[in-house]
PDB file of C-alpha atoms in Angstrom:
ATOM      1  CA  MET B 221      32.545   0.440  23.078  1.00  0.00           C
ATOM      2  CA  ARG B 222      29.758  -1.953  24.062  1.00  0.00           C
ATOM      3  CA  ILE B 223      28.911  -5.018  21.984  1.00  0.00           C
ATOM      4  CA  ALA B 224      25.976  -7.392  22.460  1.00  0.00           C
ATOM      5  CA  ILE B 225      26.030 -10.859  20.904  1.00  0.00           C
ATOM      6  CA  CYS B 226      22.708 -12.699  20.868  1.00  0.00           C
ATOM      7  CA  ASP B 227      22.400 -16.335  19.782  1.00  0.00           C
ATOM      8  CA  ASP B 228      20.668 -19.245  21.471  1.00  0.00           C
ATOM      9  CA  ILE B 229      23.744 -21.441  20.933  1.00  0.00           C
ATOM     10  CA  GLN B 230      26.515 -20.695  23.429  1.00  0.00           C
ATOM     11  CA  GLU B 231      29.271 -21.972  21.143  1.00  0.00           C
ATOM     12  CA  GLN B 232      28.176 -19.592  18.393  1.00  0.00           C
ATOM     13  CA  CYS B 233      28.336 -16.662  20.784  1.00  0.00           C
ATOM     14  CA  GLU B 234      31.820 -17.621  21.900  1.00  0.00           C
ATOM     15  CA  GLU B 235      32.961 -17.953  18.292  1.00  0.00           C
ATOM     16  CA  ILE B 236      31.693 -14.461  17.440  1.00  0.00           C
ATOM     17  CA  LYS B 237      33.306 -13.056  20.572  1.00  0.00           C
ATOM     18  CA  THR B 238      36.641 -14.620  19.592  1.00  0.00           C
ATOM     19  CA  ILE B 239      36.436 -13.112  16.087  1.00  0.00           C
ATOM     20  CA  TRP B 240      35.711  -9.712  17.642  1.00  0.00           C
ATOM     21  CA  GLU B 241      38.660  -9.984  20.033  1.00  0.00           C
ATOM     22  CA  ARG B 242      40.985 -10.816  17.140  1.00  0.00           C
ATOM     23  CA  SER B 243      39.683  -7.839  15.150  1.00  0.00           C
ATOM     24  CA  VAL B 244      40.556  -5.091  17.649  1.00  0.00           C
ATOM     25  CA  ASP B 245      43.798  -3.386  18.569  1.00  0.00           C
ATOM     26  CA  CYS B 246      45.173  -4.022  22.048  1.00  0.00           C
ATOM     27  CA  ASN B 247      44.577  -0.366  23.066  1.00  0.00           C
ATOM     28  CA  PHE B 248      40.906  -0.302  22.067  1.00  0.00           C
ATOM     29  CA  ALA B 249      38.530  -0.373  25.058  1.00  0.00           C
ATOM     30  CA  TYR B 250      35.427  -2.520  24.715  1.00  0.00           C
ATOM     31  CA  GLU B 251      32.937  -4.663  26.607  1.00  0.00           C
ATOM     32  CA  VAL B 252      31.204  -7.749  25.176  1.00  0.00           C
ATOM     33  CA  GLN B 253      27.906  -8.999  26.597  1.00  0.00           C
ATOM     34  CA  ILE B 254      26.497 -12.388  25.539  1.00  0.00           C
ATOM     35  CA  PHE B 255      22.750 -13.123  25.483  1.00  0.00           C
ATOM     36  CA  LEU B 256      21.343 -16.595  24.854  1.00  0.00           C
ATOM     37  CA  SER B 257      17.870 -15.342  23.945  1.00  0.00           C
ATOM     38  CA  ALA B 258      16.250 -12.280  22.411  1.00  0.00           C
ATOM     39  CA  GLU B 259      14.189 -11.954  25.586  1.00  0.00           C
ATOM     40  CA  GLU B 260      17.354 -11.481  27.640  1.00  0.00           C
ATOM     41  CA  LEU B 261      18.586  -8.797  25.244  1.00  0.00           C
ATOM     42  CA  LEU B 262      15.264  -6.942  25.322  1.00  0.00           C
ATOM     43  CA  GLN B 263      15.230  -7.123  29.112  1.00  0.00           C
ATOM     44  CA  SER B 264      18.670  -5.546  29.145  1.00  0.00           C
ATOM     45  CA  TYR B 265      17.352  -2.668  27.040  1.00  0.00           C
ATOM     46  CA  ALA B 266      14.313  -2.362  29.301  1.00  0.00           C
ATOM     47  CA  GLN B 267      16.728  -1.886  32.224  1.00  0.00           C
ATOM     48  CA  GLY B 268      18.356   1.044  30.438  1.00  0.00           C
ATOM     49  CA  GLU B 269      21.387  -0.683  28.919  1.00  0.00           C
ATOM     50  CA  ARG B 270      22.566   0.494  25.497  1.00  0.00           C
ATOM     51  CA  TYR B 271      25.042  -0.940  23.009  1.00  0.00           C
ATOM     52  CA  ASP B 272      27.045   0.337  20.080  1.00  0.00           C
ATOM     53  CA  LEU B 273      26.843  -2.917  18.110  1.00  0.00           C
ATOM     54  CA  LEU B 274      24.401  -5.825  18.097  1.00  0.00           C
ATOM     55  CA  VAL B 275      25.303  -9.151  16.496  1.00  0.00           C
ATOM     56  CA  LEU B 276      22.034 -11.067  16.227  1.00  0.00           C
ATOM     57  CA  ASP B 277      21.059 -14.539  15.175  1.00  0.00           C
ATOM     58  CA  ILE B 278      17.603 -14.463  13.594  1.00  0.00           C
ATOM     59  CA  LYS B 279      16.162 -17.920  14.176  1.00  0.00           C
ATOM     60  CA  MET B 280      15.816 -18.306  17.942  1.00  0.00           C
ATOM     61  CA  HIS B 281      13.187 -19.750  20.270  1.00  0.00           C
ATOM     62  CA  GLU B 282      10.228 -17.558  21.284  1.00  0.00           C
ATOM     63  CA  VAL B 283      11.235 -14.057  20.106  1.00  0.00           C
ATOM     64  CA  ASN B 284      13.467 -14.138  17.018  1.00  0.00           C
ATOM     65  CA  GLY B 285      16.308 -11.736  16.284  1.00  0.00           C
ATOM     66  CA  MET B 286      14.381  -9.762  13.674  1.00  0.00           C
ATOM     67  CA  ASP B 287      11.492  -9.049  16.045  1.00  0.00           C
ATOM     68  CA  ALA B 288      13.975  -8.065  18.750  1.00  0.00           C
ATOM     69  CA  ALA B 289      15.687  -5.668  16.331  1.00  0.00           C
ATOM     70  CA  ARG B 290      12.343  -4.005  15.553  1.00  0.00           C
ATOM     71  CA  GLU B 291      11.667  -3.468  19.249  1.00  0.00           C
ATOM     72  CA  ILE B 292      15.153  -2.098  19.824  1.00  0.00           C
ATOM     73  CA  ARG B 293      14.916   0.279  16.855  1.00  0.00           C
ATOM     74  CA  ARG B 294      11.942   1.979  18.518  1.00  0.00           C
ATOM     75  CA  ILE B 295      14.182   3.190  21.337  1.00  0.00           C
ATOM     76  CA  ASP B 296      17.654   3.139  19.794  1.00  0.00           C
ATOM     77  CA  SER B 297      18.121   4.503  16.283  1.00  0.00           C
ATOM     78  CA  ASP B 298      21.915   4.579  16.451  1.00  0.00           C
ATOM     79  CA  VAL B 299      23.025   1.050  17.330  1.00  0.00           C
ATOM     80  CA  ARG B 300      24.656  -0.841  14.460  1.00  0.00           C
ATOM     81  CA  ILE B 301      23.097  -4.252  13.736  1.00  0.00           C
ATOM     82  CA  ILE B 302      24.684  -7.271  12.047  1.00  0.00           C
ATOM     83  CA  PHE B 303      22.465 -10.295  11.413  1.00  0.00           C
ATOM     84  CA  LEU B 304      23.926 -13.799  11.254  1.00  0.00           C
ATOM     85  CA  THR B 305      21.613 -16.526   9.990  1.00  0.00           C
ATOM     86  CA  ALA B 306      21.319 -19.721   7.997  1.00  0.00           C
ATOM     87  CA  TYR B 307      18.048 -18.462   6.477  1.00  0.00           C
ATOM     88  CA  ASP B 308      18.027 -15.976   3.610  1.00  0.00           C
ATOM     89  CA  GLN B 309      14.294 -15.189   3.577  1.00  0.00           C
ATOM     90  CA  TYR B 310      14.801 -12.446   6.184  1.00  0.00           C
ATOM     91  CA  MET B 311      17.192 -10.376   4.065  1.00  0.00           C
ATOM     92  CA  ARG B 312      14.531  -7.929   2.877  1.00  0.00           C
ATOM     93  CA  GLU B 313      13.327  -7.396   6.446  1.00  0.00           C
ATOM     94  CA  ALA B 314      16.858  -6.535   7.542  1.00  0.00           C
ATOM     95  CA  PHE B 315      16.592  -3.285   5.561  1.00  0.00           C
ATOM     96  CA  ASP B 316      13.484  -2.330   7.547  1.00  0.00           C
ATOM     97  CA  VAL B 317      15.567  -2.086  10.726  1.00  0.00           C
ATOM     98  CA  SER B 318      18.529  -0.397   8.961  1.00  0.00           C
ATOM     99  CA  ALA B 319      20.798  -3.363   9.548  1.00  0.00           C
ATOM    100  CA  MET B 320      24.439  -2.751   8.739  1.00  0.00           C
ATOM    101  CA  HIS B 321      24.887  -6.205   7.250  1.00  0.00           C
ATOM    102  CA  TYR B 322      23.350  -9.641   6.828  1.00  0.00           C
ATOM    103  CA  LEU B 323      25.763 -12.610   6.841  1.00  0.00           C
ATOM    104  CA  ASP B 324      25.024 -16.242   6.173  1.00  0.00           C
ATOM    105  CA  LYS B 325      25.976 -19.025   8.541  1.00  0.00           C
ATOM    106  CA  PRO B 326      28.365 -20.701   8.847  1.00  0.00           C
ATOM    107  CA  VAL B 327      30.197 -17.447   9.527  1.00  0.00           C
ATOM    108  CA  ASP B 328      32.817 -16.283   7.058  1.00  0.00           C
ATOM    109  CA  VAL B 329      35.556 -15.215   9.478  1.00  0.00           C
ATOM    110  CA  ASN B 330      37.224 -12.838   7.016  1.00  0.00           C
ATOM    111  CA  LYS B 331      33.971 -11.034   6.155  1.00  0.00           C
ATOM    112  CA  LEU B 332      32.949 -10.676   9.780  1.00  0.00           C
ATOM    113  CA  THR B 333      36.416  -9.453  10.738  1.00  0.00           C
ATOM    114  CA  MET B 334      36.187  -6.799   8.008  1.00  0.00           C
ATOM    115  CA  LEU B 335      32.764  -5.701   9.271  1.00  0.00           C
ATOM    116  CA  PHE B 336      33.985  -5.487  12.847  1.00  0.00           C
ATOM    117  CA  ARG B 337      36.920  -3.316  11.783  1.00  0.00           C
ATOM    118  CA  GLN B 338      34.541  -1.049   9.871  1.00  0.00           C
ATOM    119  CA  VAL B 339      32.392  -0.634  12.980  1.00  0.00           C
ATOM    120  CA  ILE B 340      35.445   0.157  15.097  1.00  0.00           C
ATOM    121  CA  LYS B 341      36.636   2.801  12.632  1.00  0.00           C
ATOM    122  CA  THR B 342      33.203   4.448  12.554  1.00  0.00           C
ATOM    123  CA  TYR B 343      33.012   4.378  16.349  1.00  0.00           C
ATOM    124  CA  GLN B 344      36.429   6.007  16.701  1.00  0.00           C
ATOM    125  CA  GLU B 345      35.522   8.714  14.201  1.00  0.00           C
ATOM    126  CA  ALA B 346      32.267   9.452  16.049  1.00  0.00           C
ATOM    127  CA  HIS B 347      34.211   9.930  19.283  1.00  0.00           C
ATOM    128  CA  TYR B 348      36.573  12.418  17.678  1.00  0.00           C
ATOM    129  CA  THR B 349      37.133  15.558  19.766  1.00  0.00           C
ATOM    130  CA  LEU B 350      36.989  18.970  18.131  1.00  0.00           C
ATOM    131  CA  TYR B 351      38.860  21.875  19.744  1.00  0.00           C
ATOM    132  CA  LEU B 352      37.083  25.016  18.592  1.00  0.00           C
ATOM    133  CA  SER B 353      37.623  28.701  19.234  1.00  0.00           C
ATOM    134  CA  VAL B 354      34.261  30.232  20.188  1.00  0.00           C
ATOM    135  CA  ILE B 355      32.969  33.607  21.323  1.00  0.00           C
ATOM    136  CA  ASN B 356      31.944  33.590  24.985  1.00  0.00           C
ATOM    137  CA  THR B 357      29.286  35.705  26.702  1.00  0.00           C
ATOM    138  CA  ASN B 358      31.858  38.467  27.301  1.00  0.00           C
ATOM    139  CA  GLY B 359      32.597  38.697  23.596  1.00  0.00           C
ATOM    140  CA  MET B 360      36.034  37.138  24.072  1.00  0.00           C
ATOM    141  CA  GLU B 361      37.340  34.101  22.241  1.00  0.00           C
ATOM    142  CA  GLU B 362      38.041  30.898  24.115  1.00  0.00           C
ATOM    143  CA  THR B 363      38.767  27.319  23.097  1.00  0.00           C
ATOM    144  CA  VAL B 364      36.208  24.649  23.942  1.00  0.00           C
ATOM    145  CA  ARG B 365      36.374  20.884  23.628  1.00  0.00           C
ATOM    146  CA  ILE B 366      33.395  19.313  21.813  1.00  0.00           C
ATOM    147  CA  LEU B 367      32.765  15.689  20.909  1.00  0.00           C
ATOM    148  CA  ALA B 368      31.912  15.459  17.229  1.00  0.00           C
ATOM    149  CA  SER B 369      29.072  13.088  18.123  1.00  0.00           C
ATOM    150  CA  GLU B 370      27.409  15.889  20.159  1.00  0.00           C
ATOM    151  CA  ILE B 371      27.265  18.292  17.214  1.00  0.00           C
ATOM    152  CA  ILE B 372      23.991  18.173  15.272  1.00  0.00           C
ATOM    153  CA  TYR B 373      24.938  20.738  12.639  1.00  0.00           C
ATOM    154  CA  PHE B 374      26.902  23.879  11.817  1.00  0.00           C
ATOM    155  CA  GLU B 375      25.231  26.930  10.330  1.00  0.00           C
ATOM    156  CA  SER B 376      27.207  29.662   8.599  1.00  0.00           C
ATOM    157  CA  TYR B 377      25.685  33.116   9.021  1.00  0.00           C
ATOM    158  CA  ASN B 378      27.065  36.631   8.697  1.00  0.00           C
ATOM    159  CA  ARG B 379      30.714  35.469   8.559  1.00  0.00           C
ATOM    160  CA  LYS B 380      30.314  33.385  11.708  1.00  0.00           C
ATOM    161  CA  VAL B 381      29.362  29.774  12.356  1.00  0.00           C
ATOM    162  CA  ASN B 382      26.742  28.664  14.858  1.00  0.00           C
ATOM    163  CA  VAL B 383      27.351  25.209  16.328  1.00  0.00           C
ATOM    164  CA  HIS B 384      24.132  23.443  17.351  1.00  0.00           C
ATOM    165  CA  LEU B 385      24.675  20.805  20.053  1.00  0.00           C
ATOM    166  CA  THR B 386      22.584  17.970  21.449  1.00  0.00           C
ATOM    167  CA  ASP B 387      22.294  19.697  24.839  1.00  0.00           C
ATOM    168  CA  ARG B 388      20.593  22.678  23.083  1.00  0.00           C
ATOM    169  CA  GLU B 389      23.620  24.909  23.584  1.00  0.00           C
ATOM    170  CA  ILE B 390      24.713  26.956  20.589  1.00  0.00           C
ATOM    171  CA  TYR B 391      28.304  28.116  20.240  1.00  0.00           C
ATOM    172  CA  THR B 392      29.342  30.879  17.862  1.00  0.00           C
ATOM    173  CA  SER B 393      32.724  30.699  16.180  1.00  0.00           C
ATOM    174  CA  LYS B 394      34.692  32.725  13.660  1.00  0.00           C
ATOM    175  CA  THR B 395      36.072  29.528  12.149  1.00  0.00           C
ATOM    176  CA  LYS B 396      35.119  29.157   8.482  1.00  0.00           C
ATOM    177  CA  ILE B 397      32.604  26.428   7.692  1.00  0.00           C
ATOM    178  CA  SER B 398      34.882  25.239   4.860  1.00  0.00           C
ATOM    179  CA  GLN B 399      37.658  24.664   7.410  1.00  0.00           C
ATOM    180  CA  LEU B 400      35.294  22.656   9.621  1.00  0.00           C
ATOM    181  CA  GLU B 401      34.165  20.647   6.604  1.00  0.00           C
ATOM    182  CA  GLN B 402      37.764  19.794   5.817  1.00  0.00           C
ATOM    183  CA  GLU B 403      38.413  18.581   9.360  1.00  0.00           C
ATOM    184  CA  LEU B 404      35.156  16.646   9.766  1.00  0.00           C
ATOM    185  CA  ARG B 405      34.564  15.273   6.277  1.00  0.00           C
ATOM    186  CA  SER B 406      35.890  11.836   7.222  1.00  0.00           C
ATOM    187  CA  ARG B 407      33.993  11.865  10.516  1.00  0.00           C
ATOM    188  CA  ASN B 408      30.413  11.425   9.326  1.00  0.00           C
ATOM    189  CA  PHE B 409      29.728  15.070   8.469  1.00  0.00           C
ATOM    190  CA  VAL B 410      28.472  16.186   5.070  1.00  0.00           C
ATOM    191  CA  ARG B 411      28.085  19.642   3.506  1.00  0.00           C
ATOM    192  CA  ILE B 412      24.449  19.862   2.421  1.00  0.00           C
ATOM    193  CA  HIS B 413      24.466  23.536   1.447  1.00  0.00           C
ATOM    194  CA  MET B 414      26.980  26.360   1.375  1.00  0.00           C
ATOM    195  CA  SER B 415      25.580  27.446   4.766  1.00  0.00           C
ATOM    196  CA  PHE B 416      25.135  24.053   6.450  1.00  0.00           C
ATOM    197  CA  LEU B 417      27.407  21.208   7.526  1.00  0.00           C
ATOM    198  CA  VAL B 418      25.519  18.374   9.252  1.00  0.00           C
ATOM    199  CA  ASN B 419      26.215  15.258  11.278  1.00  0.00           C
ATOM    200  CA  ILE B 420      24.839  12.343   9.238  1.00  0.00           C
ATOM    201  CA  LYS B 421      24.154  10.488  12.480  1.00  0.00           C
ATOM    202  CA  TYR B 422      21.154  12.766  13.080  1.00  0.00           C
ATOM    203  CA  MET B 423      19.783  12.709   9.542  1.00  0.00           C
ATOM    204  CA  ARG B 424      16.454  10.899   9.374  1.00  0.00           C
ATOM    205  CA  ARG B 425      15.440  11.489   5.771  1.00  0.00           C
ATOM    206  CA  VAL B 426      16.293  13.408   2.625  1.00  0.00           C
ATOM    207  CA  ASN B 427      13.326  14.697   0.634  1.00  0.00           C
ATOM    208  CA  ARG B 428      14.054  16.501  -2.612  1.00  0.00           C
ATOM    209  CA  LEU B 429      15.898  19.647  -1.549  1.00  0.00           C
ATOM    210  CA  GLN B 430      15.493  19.243   2.189  1.00  0.00           C
ATOM    211  CA  THR B 431      16.815  16.997   4.918  1.00  0.00           C
ATOM    212  CA  VAL B 432      15.327  16.372   8.350  1.00  0.00           C
ATOM    213  CA  LEU B 433      17.617  15.971  11.348  1.00  0.00           C
ATOM    214  CA  LYS B 434      16.290  14.613  14.618  1.00  0.00           C
ATOM    215  CA  TYR B 435      17.612  14.363  18.156  1.00  0.00           C
ATOM    216  CA  GLN B 436      15.212  13.013  20.770  1.00  0.00           C
ATOM    217  CA  GLU B 437      11.963  14.949  20.159  1.00  0.00           C
ATOM    218  CA  ARG B 438      13.587  17.856  18.327  1.00  0.00           C
ATOM    219  CA  GLU B 439      13.513  18.038  14.535  1.00  0.00           C
ATOM    220  CA  TYR B 440      15.425  20.388  12.244  1.00  0.00           C
ATOM    221  CA  THR B 441      14.489  20.848   8.579  1.00  0.00           C
ATOM    222  CA  LEU B 442      17.408  22.206   6.574  1.00  0.00           C
ATOM    223  CA  PRO B 443      17.864  23.010   2.875  1.00  0.00           C
ATOM    224  CA  VAL B 444      19.902  20.818   0.544  1.00  0.00           C
ATOM    225  CA  SER B 445      21.395  22.581  -2.460  1.00  0.00           C
ATOM    226  CA  ARG B 446      20.850  21.150  -5.949  1.00  0.00           C
ATOM    227  CA  LYS B 447      24.611  20.892  -6.334  1.00  0.00           C
ATOM    228  CA  GLN B 448      24.955  18.746  -3.198  1.00  0.00           C
ATOM    229  CA  LYS B 449      21.747  16.718  -3.531  1.00  0.00           C
ATOM    230  CA  ASP B 450      23.227  13.531  -5.046  1.00  0.00           C
ATOM    231  CA  LEU B 451      26.213  13.574  -2.685  1.00  0.00           C
ATOM    232  CA  VAL B 452      23.960  14.037   0.365  1.00  0.00           C
ATOM    233  CA  GLU B 453      21.606  11.228  -0.650  1.00  0.00           C
ATOM    234  CA  GLN B 454      24.518   8.846  -1.226  1.00  0.00           C
ATOM    235  CA  ALA B 455      26.210   9.796   2.052  1.00  0.00           C
ATOM    236  CA  PHE B 456      22.948   9.208   3.930  1.00  0.00           C
ATOM    237  CA  LEU B 457      22.457   5.798   2.287  1.00  0.00           C
ATOM    238  CA  ASP B 458      26.073   4.768   2.881  1.00  0.00           C
ATOM    239  CA  TYR B 459      25.904   5.742   6.549  1.00  0.00           C
ATOM    240  CA  ARG B 460      22.707   3.750   7.098  1.00  0.00           C
ATOM    241  CA  THR B 461      24.227   0.666   5.476  1.00  0.00           C
ATOM    242  CA  GLY B 462      27.533   1.013   7.304  1.00  0.00           C
ATOM    243  CA  ASP B 463      29.708   2.004   4.332  1.00  0.00           C
ATOM    244  CA  TYR B 464      30.265   5.711   4.934  1.00  0.00           C
ATOM    245  CA  ASN B 465      33.933   6.748   5.130  1.00  0.00           C
ATOM    246  CA  LEU B 466      35.130   3.172   5.364  1.00  0.00           C
TER     247      LEU B 466
END
């Protein structure tokens, strides 16, 4: 897991790094990168670097943390963002960039520790590996290994399930969609319809009885049943605010 901490005060960065290090288990692999300006962080993104979590101060010289978050959101819709600031007037803007949380300075160690552990749990769930029996091109069944994070959605059709992946490949399995729902319910998947089980990570909006999933330039519009509508809307909101399955 890759974490970026951005604050123009070195001591603050070191403090946040220490809290992170005390929040993780000894067997959890991670890398922490410290940036002393938003410009440095944006340059890192421009060079192709990506992170799983950003911890951003807002009030910094030149480019502030909020403006940096807006720029980053244009190219990275998945990174979790936690804002740390002594100024509360930016709280409303934090929602515009789908920030996970907004904490006041001085930092409450217990609250930040709790947030870090939530992020870690979500990250581990997203990297869950599914072993699935699928039908190969010869019509025979074989077991494949799929990262849950690479599954966009499952579609149940004619007593089989089609598995739609980020690399455009589609597997077909005889596994029941209800069985897959049971296994993946706590791993950021939600049943939107009796025929569809989707990865909330790729949900971009829920409109009435439809949801739109997006991966890169591809969009998928899928039906949401009336029965599942409230659950789907709440799951989508919880995921975007960092509370889903925590």
